[in-house]
Each structure stands twice: as structure tokens, then as C-alpha cells.
GROMACS .gro file of C-alpha atoms in nm:
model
  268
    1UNK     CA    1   0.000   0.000   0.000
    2UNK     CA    2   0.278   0.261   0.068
    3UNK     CA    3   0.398   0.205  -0.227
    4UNK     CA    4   0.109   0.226  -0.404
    5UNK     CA    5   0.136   0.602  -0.298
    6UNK     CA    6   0.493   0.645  -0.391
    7UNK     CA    7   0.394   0.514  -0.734
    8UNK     CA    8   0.076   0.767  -0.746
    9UNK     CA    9   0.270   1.087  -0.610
   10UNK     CA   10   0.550   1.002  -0.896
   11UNK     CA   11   0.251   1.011  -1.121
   12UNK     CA   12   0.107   1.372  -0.989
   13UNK     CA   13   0.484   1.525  -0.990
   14UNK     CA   14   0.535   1.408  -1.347
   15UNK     CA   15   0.186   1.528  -1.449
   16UNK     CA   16   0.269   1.859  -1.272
   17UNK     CA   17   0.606   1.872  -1.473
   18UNK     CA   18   0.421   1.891  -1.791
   19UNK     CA   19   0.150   2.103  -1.675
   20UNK     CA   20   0.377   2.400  -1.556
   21UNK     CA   21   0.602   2.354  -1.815
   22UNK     CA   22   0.346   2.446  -2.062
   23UNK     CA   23   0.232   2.694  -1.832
   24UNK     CA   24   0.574   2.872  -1.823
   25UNK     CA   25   0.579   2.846  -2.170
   26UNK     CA   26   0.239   3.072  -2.242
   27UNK     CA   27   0.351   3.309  -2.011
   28UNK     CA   28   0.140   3.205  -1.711
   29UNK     CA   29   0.371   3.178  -1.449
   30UNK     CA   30   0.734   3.300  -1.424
   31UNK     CA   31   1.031   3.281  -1.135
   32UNK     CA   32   1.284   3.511  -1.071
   33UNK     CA   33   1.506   3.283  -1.024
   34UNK     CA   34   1.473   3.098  -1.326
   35UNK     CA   35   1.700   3.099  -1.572
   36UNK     CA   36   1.522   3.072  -1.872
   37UNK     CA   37   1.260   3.332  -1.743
   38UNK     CA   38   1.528   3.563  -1.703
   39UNK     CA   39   1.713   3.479  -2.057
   40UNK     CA   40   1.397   3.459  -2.275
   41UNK     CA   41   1.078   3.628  -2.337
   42UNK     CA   42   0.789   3.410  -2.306
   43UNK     CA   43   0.667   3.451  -2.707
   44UNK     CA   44   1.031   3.306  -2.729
   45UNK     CA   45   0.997   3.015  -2.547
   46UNK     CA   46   0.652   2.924  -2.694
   47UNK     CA   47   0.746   2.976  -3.026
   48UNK     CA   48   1.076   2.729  -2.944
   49UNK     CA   49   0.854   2.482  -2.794
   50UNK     CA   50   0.578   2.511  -3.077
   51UNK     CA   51   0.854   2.468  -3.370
   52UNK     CA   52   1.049   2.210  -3.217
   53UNK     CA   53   0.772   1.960  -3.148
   54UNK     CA   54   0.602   1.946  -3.452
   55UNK     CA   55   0.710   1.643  -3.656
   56UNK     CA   56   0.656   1.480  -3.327
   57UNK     CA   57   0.299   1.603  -3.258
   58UNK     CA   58   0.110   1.567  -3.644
   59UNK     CA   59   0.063   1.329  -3.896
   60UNK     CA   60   0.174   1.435  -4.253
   61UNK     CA   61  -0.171   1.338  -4.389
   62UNK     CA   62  -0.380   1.552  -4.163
   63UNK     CA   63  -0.672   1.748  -4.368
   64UNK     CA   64  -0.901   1.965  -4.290
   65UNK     CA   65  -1.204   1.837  -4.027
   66UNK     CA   66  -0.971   1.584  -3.888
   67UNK     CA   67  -0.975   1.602  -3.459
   68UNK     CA   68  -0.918   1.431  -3.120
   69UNK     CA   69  -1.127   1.500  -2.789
   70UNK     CA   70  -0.952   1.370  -2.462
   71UNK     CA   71  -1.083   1.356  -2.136
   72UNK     CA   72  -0.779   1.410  -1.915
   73UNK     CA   73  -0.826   1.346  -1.555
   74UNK     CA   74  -1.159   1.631  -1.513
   75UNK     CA   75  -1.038   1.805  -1.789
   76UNK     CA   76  -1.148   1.847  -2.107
   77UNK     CA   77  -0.899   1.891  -2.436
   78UNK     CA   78  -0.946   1.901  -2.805
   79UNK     CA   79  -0.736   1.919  -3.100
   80UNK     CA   80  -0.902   1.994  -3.473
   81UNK     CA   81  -0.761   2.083  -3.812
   82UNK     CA   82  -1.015   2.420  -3.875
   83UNK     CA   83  -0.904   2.539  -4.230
   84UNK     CA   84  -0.593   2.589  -4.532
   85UNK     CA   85  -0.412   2.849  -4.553
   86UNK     CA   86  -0.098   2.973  -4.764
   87UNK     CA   87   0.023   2.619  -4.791
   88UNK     CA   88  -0.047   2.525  -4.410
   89UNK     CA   89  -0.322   2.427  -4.208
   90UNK     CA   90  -0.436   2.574  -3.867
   91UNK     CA   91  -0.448   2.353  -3.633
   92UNK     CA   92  -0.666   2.475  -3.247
   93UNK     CA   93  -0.551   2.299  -2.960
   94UNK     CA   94  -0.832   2.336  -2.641
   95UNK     CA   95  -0.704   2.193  -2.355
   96UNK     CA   96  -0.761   2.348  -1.955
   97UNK     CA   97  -0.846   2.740  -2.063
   98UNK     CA   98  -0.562   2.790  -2.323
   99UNK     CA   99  -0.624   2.788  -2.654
  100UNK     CA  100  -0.331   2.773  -2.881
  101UNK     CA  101  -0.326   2.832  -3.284
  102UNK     CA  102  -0.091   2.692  -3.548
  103UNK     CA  103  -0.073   2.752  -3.884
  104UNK     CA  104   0.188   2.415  -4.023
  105UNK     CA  105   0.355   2.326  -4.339
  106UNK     CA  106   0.272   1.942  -4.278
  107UNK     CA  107   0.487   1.822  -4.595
  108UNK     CA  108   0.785   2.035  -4.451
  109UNK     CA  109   0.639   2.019  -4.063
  110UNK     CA  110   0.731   2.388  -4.063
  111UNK     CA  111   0.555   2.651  -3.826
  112UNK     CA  112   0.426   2.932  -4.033
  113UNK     CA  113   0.229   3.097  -3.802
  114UNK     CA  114   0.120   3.051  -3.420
  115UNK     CA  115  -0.056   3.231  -3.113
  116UNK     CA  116  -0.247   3.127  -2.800
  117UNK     CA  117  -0.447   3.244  -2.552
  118UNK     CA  118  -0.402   3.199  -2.182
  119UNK     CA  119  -0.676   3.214  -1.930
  120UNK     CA  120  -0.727   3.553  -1.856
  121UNK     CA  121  -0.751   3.570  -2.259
  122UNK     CA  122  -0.507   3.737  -2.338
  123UNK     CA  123  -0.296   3.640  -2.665
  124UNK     CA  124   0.071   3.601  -2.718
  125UNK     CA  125   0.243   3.603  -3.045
  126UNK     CA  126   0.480   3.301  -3.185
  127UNK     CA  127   0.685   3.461  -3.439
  128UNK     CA  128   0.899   3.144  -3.572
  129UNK     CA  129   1.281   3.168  -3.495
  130UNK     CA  130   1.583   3.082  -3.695
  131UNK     CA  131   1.729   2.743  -3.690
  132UNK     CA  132   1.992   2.843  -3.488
  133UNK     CA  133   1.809   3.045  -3.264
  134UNK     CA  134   1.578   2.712  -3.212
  135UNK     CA  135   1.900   2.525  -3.143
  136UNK     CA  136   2.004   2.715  -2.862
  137UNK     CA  137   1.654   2.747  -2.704
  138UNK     CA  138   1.579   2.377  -2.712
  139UNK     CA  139   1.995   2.255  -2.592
  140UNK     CA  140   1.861   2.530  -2.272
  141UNK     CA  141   1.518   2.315  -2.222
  142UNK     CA  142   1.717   1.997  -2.249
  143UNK     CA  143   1.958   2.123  -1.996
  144UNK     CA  144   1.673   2.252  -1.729
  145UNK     CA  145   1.498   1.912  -1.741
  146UNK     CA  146   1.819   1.736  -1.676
  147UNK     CA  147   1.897   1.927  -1.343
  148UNK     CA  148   1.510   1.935  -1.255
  149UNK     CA  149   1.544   1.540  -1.234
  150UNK     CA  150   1.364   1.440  -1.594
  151UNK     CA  151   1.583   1.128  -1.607
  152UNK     CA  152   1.580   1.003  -1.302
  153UNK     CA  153   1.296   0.741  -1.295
  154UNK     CA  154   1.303   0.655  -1.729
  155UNK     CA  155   1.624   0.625  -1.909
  156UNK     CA  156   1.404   0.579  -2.259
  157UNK     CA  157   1.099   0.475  -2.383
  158UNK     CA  158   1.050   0.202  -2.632
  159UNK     CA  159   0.772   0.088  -2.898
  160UNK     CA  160   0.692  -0.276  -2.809
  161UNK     CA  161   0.615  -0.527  -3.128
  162UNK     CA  162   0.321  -0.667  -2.949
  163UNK     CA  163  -0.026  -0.497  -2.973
  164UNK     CA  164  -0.291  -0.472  -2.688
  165UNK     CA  165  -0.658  -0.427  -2.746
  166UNK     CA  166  -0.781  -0.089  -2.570
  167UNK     CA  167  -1.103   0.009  -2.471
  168UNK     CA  168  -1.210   0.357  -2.423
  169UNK     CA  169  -1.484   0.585  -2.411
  170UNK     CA  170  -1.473   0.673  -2.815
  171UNK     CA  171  -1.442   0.262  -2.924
  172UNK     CA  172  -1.203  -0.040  -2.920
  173UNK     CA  173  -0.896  -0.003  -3.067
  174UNK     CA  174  -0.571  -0.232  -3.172
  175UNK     CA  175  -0.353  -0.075  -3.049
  176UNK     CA  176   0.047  -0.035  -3.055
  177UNK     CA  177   0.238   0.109  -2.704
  178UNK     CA  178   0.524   0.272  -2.622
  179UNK     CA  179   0.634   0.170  -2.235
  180UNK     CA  180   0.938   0.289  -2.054
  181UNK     CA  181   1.296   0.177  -1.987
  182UNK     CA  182   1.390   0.233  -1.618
  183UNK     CA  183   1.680   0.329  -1.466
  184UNK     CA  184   1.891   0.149  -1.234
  185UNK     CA  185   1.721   0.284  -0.908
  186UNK     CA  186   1.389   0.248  -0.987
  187UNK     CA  187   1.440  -0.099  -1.099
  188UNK     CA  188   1.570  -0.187  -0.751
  189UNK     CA  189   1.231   0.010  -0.620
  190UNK     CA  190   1.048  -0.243  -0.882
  191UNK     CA  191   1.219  -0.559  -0.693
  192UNK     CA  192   1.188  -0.427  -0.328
  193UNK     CA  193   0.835  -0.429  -0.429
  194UNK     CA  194   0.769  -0.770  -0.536
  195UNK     CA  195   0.911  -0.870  -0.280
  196UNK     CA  196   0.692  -0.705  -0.053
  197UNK     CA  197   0.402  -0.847  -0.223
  198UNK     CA  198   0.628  -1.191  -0.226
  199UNK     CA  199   0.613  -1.182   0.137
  200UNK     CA  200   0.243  -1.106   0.205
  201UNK     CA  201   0.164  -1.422   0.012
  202UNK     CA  202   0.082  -1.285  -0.328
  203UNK     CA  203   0.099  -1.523  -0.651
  204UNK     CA  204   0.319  -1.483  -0.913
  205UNK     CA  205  -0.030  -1.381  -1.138
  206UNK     CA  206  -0.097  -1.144  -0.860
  207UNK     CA  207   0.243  -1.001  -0.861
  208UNK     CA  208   0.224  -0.963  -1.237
  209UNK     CA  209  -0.132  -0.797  -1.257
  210UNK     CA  210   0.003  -0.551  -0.994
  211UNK     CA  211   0.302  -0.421  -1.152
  212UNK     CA  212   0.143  -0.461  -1.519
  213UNK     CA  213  -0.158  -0.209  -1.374
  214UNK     CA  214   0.118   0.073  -1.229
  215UNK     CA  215   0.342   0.035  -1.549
  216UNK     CA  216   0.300   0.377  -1.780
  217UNK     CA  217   0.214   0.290  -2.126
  218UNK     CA  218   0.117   0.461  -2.434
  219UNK     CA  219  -0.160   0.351  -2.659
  220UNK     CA  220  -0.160   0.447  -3.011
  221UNK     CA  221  -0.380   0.382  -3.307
  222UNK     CA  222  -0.331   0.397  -3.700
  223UNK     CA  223  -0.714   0.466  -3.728
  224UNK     CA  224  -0.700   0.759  -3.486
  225UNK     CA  225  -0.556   1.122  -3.656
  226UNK     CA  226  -0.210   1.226  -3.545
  227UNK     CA  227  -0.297   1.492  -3.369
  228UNK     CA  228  -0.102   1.495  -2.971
  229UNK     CA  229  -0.127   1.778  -2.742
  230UNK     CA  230   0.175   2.016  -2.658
  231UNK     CA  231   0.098   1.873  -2.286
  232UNK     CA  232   0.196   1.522  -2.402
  233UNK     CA  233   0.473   1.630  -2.632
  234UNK     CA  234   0.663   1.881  -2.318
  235UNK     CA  235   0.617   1.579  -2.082
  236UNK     CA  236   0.786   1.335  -2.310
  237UNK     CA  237   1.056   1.587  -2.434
  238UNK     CA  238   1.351   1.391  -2.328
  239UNK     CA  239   1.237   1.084  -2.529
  240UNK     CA  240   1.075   1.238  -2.802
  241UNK     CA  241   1.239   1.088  -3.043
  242UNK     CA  242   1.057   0.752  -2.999
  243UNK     CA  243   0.721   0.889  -3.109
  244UNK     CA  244   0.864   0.896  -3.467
  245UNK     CA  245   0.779   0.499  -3.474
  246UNK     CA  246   0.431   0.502  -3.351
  247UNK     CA  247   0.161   0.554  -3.640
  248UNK     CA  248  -0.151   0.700  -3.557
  249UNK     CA  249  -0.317   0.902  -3.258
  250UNK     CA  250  -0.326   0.850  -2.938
  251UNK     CA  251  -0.597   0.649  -2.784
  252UNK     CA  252  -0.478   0.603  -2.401
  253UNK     CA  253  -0.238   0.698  -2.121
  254UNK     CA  254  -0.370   0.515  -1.820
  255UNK     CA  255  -0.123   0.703  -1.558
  256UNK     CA  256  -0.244   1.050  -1.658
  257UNK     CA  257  -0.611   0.936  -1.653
  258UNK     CA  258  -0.616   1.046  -2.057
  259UNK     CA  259  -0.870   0.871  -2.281
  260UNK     CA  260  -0.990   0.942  -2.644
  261UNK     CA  261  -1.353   1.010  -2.617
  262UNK     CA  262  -1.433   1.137  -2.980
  263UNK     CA  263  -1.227   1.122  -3.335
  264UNK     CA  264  -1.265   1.215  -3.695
  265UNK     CA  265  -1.374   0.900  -3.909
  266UNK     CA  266  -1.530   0.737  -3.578
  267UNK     CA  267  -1.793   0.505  -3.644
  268UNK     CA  268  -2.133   0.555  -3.540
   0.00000   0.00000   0.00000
């Protein structure tokens, strides 16, 4: 049972780390202290964020009408694909008061053109940087999430060649997963805990069940639009990489309580 709670509080921190992440990125909150705050406007940040995350975030065949709606813990968040324009699309991300807008070059997954809202309303600007300006921005968030401990419970994250069938509220789905690599110290947290269970008489299927069920995975679909909110895509930053080799949208994420409730193409 206690850790149960260790494994939940890991959860909320890593949940937080996305959520004021984002946050800090749209200007919401700030720190004196910070060094990035101090360095870089906000519009700067966004913008670097925004660019930076795109090939990661879209599929290359998204058109016009195409959308996700998650339910994300109480929240509600929605991604749709609202018109062309000068060889882009716009693309509205709703998600907890913000609203942000990007206008993409999905054959070159270039940013054209982006603003959001925060929620007081107000908008903020994303004029796209240089390359090299995007460089330096990015090497500074890599940096910040290595000191601020982004590494220390996964090493990686991995596409497994099984599938899992994956029920939620918008359908079943086949789906493909992407589940984590651990480091050293939380594997030894992993064993401590079985045998903890080991010694309260559990079964080997028990033990299994248990650890499968507090084990982050995410589900992905080919049949789902490509279409993954900046919330997901800051969280995952240090292994972004590995969503390259996932087709398709994203269906669940049982630790964060996200579930696809309604898609373009869904069957009625």
C-alpha cells in the first residue's frame, strides 16, 4: 500500500512537470530565479517549444475536419484541423483554458504561423525563430529538465512489437504502445516491491497484474488522426524521439487518466 502512494505521487509530480512547463511556456507563471525566465521572453519560449515539437505532434496526412477529444483526468482537451491556408493548415488545440493556434507546413512540418491564448484571454504572439536560434533554445530546455530530475525514474521509452486491445470511451482499438525503460534505481524500487508483495503471500499472477496495472504505457492507433497535445509532447521531451515509430493518434495513457472520447472517421 505505501507504495502504491509512492507510485501515485511520482505520477502527480510528473503530471505537474508537464502542466507547468506548458504553463511557463504561455507566459502564465514566471520565477525570478529561473533561468530561462530571465534569458527569454515568453513569445520566445513558446514559439521554441511550438517549432520544435512538430514532426513529433502531427501526422503528414492531416486534412481539414480531422480532430481528437480527450478527457484528461476532469479536464477536457481538443485538438481539430479548422481550415488551409498559404500552404499550411491551422491547427486549435483546447485543452484546460488555453487555446493555442498553429498555422503548419505538414509536408515540410514547418511553423508558419502561431498564437495562444491563456486564461485571462489574453494572446501572445509566436513569431517562428531561426534554426539556430531554435537550437540554442531547445539545448537550454534539455539542460533545465536534466537538473530538474527528468531522467531520473526513465532512461528511454520504447515501442513494443506486441499490440494490446484498448477500450475507451470513443471505441475499441488495436492498439500499438510505447512503455518505458527504467533506470537502475527504480528498478531496484520495482524488486523491493515484489518482494513485498512476495512476502504477504501474493501469486506470481498477482504479482504480475500488480506491476502490469502501475506500469505507464502509451496507446496508439493507425485509425485515430495524429494529432497529440503540446501537454503530451513537453512531458515526453527527453524521449521524443521515440514517437517517430508510432503511427496513428493517441488512444490512451492510463497514468495521466487520458482517454480518447471522440475522433474524426469514428464510427457511429
Amino acid at each position: 500500500m505505501v507504495e502504491k502512494t509512492r507510485c501515485e505521487r511520482n505520477r502527480e509530480r510528473f503530471c505537474r512537470l508537464a502542466m507547468i512547463t506548458l504553463a511557463m511556456l504561455m507566459g502564465l507563471i514566471g520565477s525570478a530565479n529561473d533561468l530561462l525566465a530571465q534569458e527569454l521572453s515568453e513569445e520566445v519560449k513558446m514559439a521554441a517549444m511550438m517549432q520544435y515539437t512538430l514532426e513529433y505532434r502531427f501526422g503528414k496526412d492531416l486534412k481539414v475536419g480531422d480532430f481528437v477529444k480527450y478527457q484528461l483526468g476532469e479536464e477536457e482537451g481538443e485538438l481539430k484541423v479548422t481550415k488551409q491556408e498559404k500552404g499550411g493548415v491551422w491547427i486549435v488545440e483546447d485543452c484546460a483554458g488555453m487555446k493555442i493556434h498553429l498555422l503548419v507546413d505538414l509536408k515540410r512540418m514547418k511553423l508558419l504561423k502561431g498564437f495562444g491564448f491563456d486564461e485571462k484571454g489574453e494572446k501572445r504572439e509566436a513569431t517562428p525563430l531561426s534554426d539556430k536560434k531554435l537550437a540554442e533554445v531547445i539545448a537550454m530546455f534539455k539542460n533545465q529538465m536534466e537538473q530538474e530530475g527528468a531522467y531520473s525514474q526513465y532512461v528511454s521509452w520504447k515501442k513494443c512489437e506486441e499490440t494490446e486491445k484498448v477500450d475507451v470511451p470513443a471505441g475499441s482499438f488495436t492498439c500499438s504502445y510505447l512503455e518505458p525503460e527504467y533506470s537502475e534505481q527504480h528498478k531496484k524500487q520495482i524488486e523491493d516491491y515484489i518482494k513485498l508483495l512476495q512476502e504477504h503471500g501474493k501469486s506470481d499472477a498477482e504479482i504480475d497484474a500488480e506491476i502490469s496495472k502501475n506500469e505507464p504505457r502509451l496507446y496508439f492507433s493507425k485509425d485515430v488522426p495524429k494529432l497529440l497535445s503540446m501537454q503530451i509532447a513537453i512531458g515526453w521531451m527527453p524521449w521524443i524521439d521515440v514517437f517517430k515509430e508510432v503511427k496513428g493518434g493517441l488512444v490512451k495513457v492510463p497514468h495521466m487518466q487520458l482517454e480518447l472520447k471522440a475522433y474524426s472517421g469514428q464510427k457511429k
